[in-house]
Coordinates of C-alpha atoms in Angstrom, one line a residue:
M1 CA 10.3 31.0 -84.2
G2 CA 13.7 31.8 -85.9
T3 CA 15.8 30.2 -88.6
V4 CA 18.1 27.2 -88.8
T5 CA 20.8 26.4 -91.3
L6 CA 20.4 22.9 -92.8
G7 CA 22.3 20.8 -95.2
V8 CA 21.6 17.4 -96.8
S9 CA 24.5 15.1 -97.5
I10 CA 25.7 11.5 -98.1
A11 CA 27.9 10.6 -95.1
V12 CA 31.2 9.0 -96.1
P13 CA 31.1 5.7 -94.1
E14 CA 33.7 4.5 -91.7
P15 CA 36.6 4.0 -91.7
H16 CA 36.9 6.3 -94.6
G17 CA 35.0 9.2 -93.1
S18 CA 37.2 9.5 -90.0
L19 CA 40.4 8.9 -92.0
L20 CA 39.6 11.8 -94.5
Q21 CA 38.5 14.0 -91.6
E22 CA 41.8 13.5 -89.8
R23 CA 43.7 14.0 -93.0
R24 CA 41.8 17.3 -93.6
A25 CA 42.7 18.4 -90.0
G26 CA 46.3 17.4 -90.7
F27 CA 46.5 19.7 -93.7
G28 CA 45.6 22.6 -91.4
D29 CA 41.9 23.0 -92.2
A30 CA 40.4 24.4 -89.0
A31 CA 36.9 23.4 -90.1
A32 CA 37.8 19.7 -90.3
H33 CA 36.2 18.6 -87.1
A34 CA 33.2 20.8 -87.5
I35 CA 32.2 19.1 -90.8
P36 CA 31.7 15.4 -91.0
T37 CA 33.1 13.9 -94.2
H38 CA 30.4 14.0 -96.8
V39 CA 29.2 14.4 -100.4
T40 CA 26.9 17.5 -100.4
L41 CA 23.4 17.1 -101.9
V42 CA 21.8 20.4 -100.6
P43 CA 24.4 23.0 -99.5
P44 CA 23.9 25.1 -96.4
T45 CA 20.4 26.5 -96.6
E46 CA 18.8 28.9 -94.1
V47 CA 15.1 28.1 -93.5
D48 CA 12.4 29.0 -91.0
R49 CA 12.5 26.6 -88.1
D50 CA 8.8 26.0 -88.3
R51 CA 9.3 24.5 -91.8
L52 CA 11.3 21.6 -90.4
P53 CA 8.3 19.1 -90.4
E54 CA 7.6 19.9 -94.1
I55 CA 11.3 19.5 -95.0
E56 CA 11.6 16.2 -93.0
A57 CA 8.5 14.9 -94.8
H58 CA 10.0 15.9 -98.2
L59 CA 13.3 14.1 -97.4
A60 CA 11.4 11.0 -96.2
G61 CA 9.4 10.9 -99.4
V62 CA 12.4 11.2 -101.7
A63 CA 14.3 8.5 -99.7
A64 CA 11.3 6.2 -99.9
D65 CA 11.4 6.3 -103.7
W66 CA 15.2 6.0 -104.0
L67 CA 17.3 2.9 -104.7
P68 CA 20.8 2.3 -103.4
F69 CA 23.7 3.1 -105.8
E70 CA 27.4 2.6 -105.8
I71 CA 29.9 5.3 -104.9
R72 CA 33.6 5.0 -105.6
L73 CA 36.2 7.7 -104.6
S74 CA 39.4 7.8 -106.6
G75 CA 42.1 10.4 -106.6
T76 CA 41.9 14.2 -106.1
G77 CA 40.7 17.3 -107.9
T78 CA 40.5 21.0 -107.2
F79 CA 38.3 24.0 -107.9
R80 CA 41.3 26.3 -107.8
P81 CA 41.6 29.1 -108.8
L82 CA 37.8 29.7 -108.9
S83 CA 37.3 28.4 -105.3
P84 CA 40.0 27.4 -102.7
V85 CA 39.0 23.7 -102.5
V86 CA 40.9 20.4 -102.9
F87 CA 38.7 17.3 -103.0
V88 CA 38.6 13.5 -103.4
T89 CA 36.9 12.7 -106.7
L90 CA 33.8 10.6 -107.3
A91 CA 34.8 8.1 -110.0
E92 CA 31.4 6.3 -109.7
G93 CA 28.1 7.6 -108.4
V94 CA 28.1 11.1 -110.0
A95 CA 24.9 10.5 -111.9
G96 CA 23.2 9.1 -108.8
C97 CA 24.2 12.1 -106.7
D98 CA 23.2 14.5 -109.4
R99 CA 19.7 13.0 -109.8
L100 CA 19.2 12.9 -106.1
Q101 CA 20.3 16.5 -105.4
A102 CA 18.0 17.7 -108.2
R103 CA 15.1 15.8 -106.7
L104 CA 15.8 17.2 -103.2
R105 CA 15.9 20.7 -104.6
E106 CA 13.0 20.4 -107.0
E107 CA 11.0 23.6 -107.6
A108 CA 7.8 22.3 -105.9
G109 CA 9.7 21.3 -102.7
P110 CA 10.7 23.1 -99.5
L111 CA 14.5 23.0 -100.3
V112 CA 14.3 24.8 -103.7
R113 CA 17.3 27.1 -104.2
E114 CA 19.8 28.3 -106.7
L115 CA 23.4 27.0 -106.5
Q116 CA 26.4 29.3 -106.5
F117 CA 28.3 26.9 -108.8
P118 CA 27.1 24.0 -111.1
Y119 CA 26.6 20.8 -109.0
H120 CA 29.7 18.7 -108.8
P121 CA 29.7 15.9 -106.2
H122 CA 33.0 15.6 -104.3
V123 CA 34.5 15.1 -100.9
T124 CA 36.3 18.2 -99.6
V125 CA 39.7 17.5 -98.0
A126 CA 41.0 21.1 -97.9
H127 CA 39.2 24.4 -98.0
G128 CA 40.6 27.9 -97.7
I129 CA 44.0 27.0 -96.3
A130 CA 47.5 28.0 -97.4
E131 CA 48.3 27.1 -101.1
E132 CA 51.2 24.9 -100.0
A133 CA 48.9 22.9 -97.7
M134 CA 46.3 22.7 -100.6
D135 CA 49.1 21.3 -102.9
R136 CA 50.0 18.8 -100.2
A137 CA 46.4 17.6 -99.9
Y138 CA 46.1 17.3 -103.6
E139 CA 49.4 15.3 -103.9
E140 CA 49.1 13.1 -100.7
L141 CA 45.6 11.9 -101.5
A142 CA 46.1 11.4 -105.3
D143 CA 46.0 7.6 -104.9
Y144 CA 43.2 7.5 -102.4
E145 CA 40.5 4.9 -103.1
A146 CA 37.3 4.0 -101.3
A147 CA 34.0 2.4 -102.4
W148 CA 30.6 1.7 -100.8
T149 CA 26.9 1.2 -101.6
C150 CA 25.1 4.4 -100.8
S151 CA 21.8 3.5 -99.2
S152 CA 20.9 6.7 -97.4
F153 CA 21.4 10.4 -97.0
A154 CA 21.3 12.6 -93.9
L155 CA 19.9 15.9 -92.7
Y156 CA 22.4 18.1 -90.8
E157 CA 22.0 21.3 -88.8
Q158 CA 24.7 23.8 -88.3
G159 CA 24.9 24.9 -84.6
A160 CA 25.7 28.4 -83.4
D161 CA 29.3 27.0 -82.8
G162 CA 29.7 26.3 -86.5
V163 CA 29.6 22.6 -86.0
W164 CA 27.4 20.5 -88.4
R165 CA 25.4 17.8 -86.5
K166 CA 23.5 15.0 -88.1
L167 CA 19.8 15.0 -87.2
Y168 CA 18.5 12.1 -89.2
D169 CA 19.5 9.4 -91.7
Y170 CA 16.9 8.7 -94.4
E171 CA 17.2 5.2 -95.7
F172 CA 16.5 4.5 -99.3
G173 CA 13.4 2.4 -100.0
G174 CA 11.9 3.1 -96.6
G175 CA 12.3 6.8 -96.1
R176 CA 11.8 6.5 -92.4
P177 CA 13.9 9.1 -90.6
V178 CA 16.3 7.4 -88.2
P179 CA 17.7 9.7 -85.4
A180 CA 21.4 9.9 -85.9
V181 CA 24.5 10.4 -83.7
P182 CA 27.5 11.8 -85.7
A183 CA 29.8 8.9 -86.6
Q184 CA 33.0 10.9 -86.5
G185 CA 34.2 12.1 -83.2
G186 CA 37.6 13.4 -84.2
R187 CA 39.5 10.4 -82.9
P188 CA 42.9 9.7 -84.4
V189 CA 42.9 7.2 -87.2
P190 CA 45.7 5.5 -89.1
S191 CA 47.3 7.7 -91.8
S192 CA 47.1 5.1 -94.6
T193 CA 45.2 6.1 -97.7
S194 CA 43.2 3.1 -98.5

């Protein structure tokens, strides 16, 4: 039946998601419009397509038992020189994201996997681009602030074209999967940072 590449993330809500996506594109990151703005919970994971029902049931079960928590973004950070990434930092919500990702990847579940690096929730705004552009992203978003109540996570599938598409939102407390249409369509947004 073949394989699919899945990821589980917290979508950054509007208007922040589109704004950061446009800023990422503006720094020259060619992947900006292929990756909706998010906080990763389960990184890209290749699975057998016939395991999708099991994975969806696992995600629904985790979401049903989860409570909303606050996320606040503030300022920038980087993984350089270890990894060519500049990101917006989570100033609040780190513990909630960490517990959630651990539950999603639990050993008894269908998404168990080792991580390449220790888990560090963040919102990528530049990846694998020229150092000067990485520096610009780091500096220009240093004062960026956004906050929201996280009340769901989403399941994404990467298409053959490299674009990540949201399949379902899983609402906390209910767990019921809600078919999703990607919220970010690559439309221009104001270049303000708040």
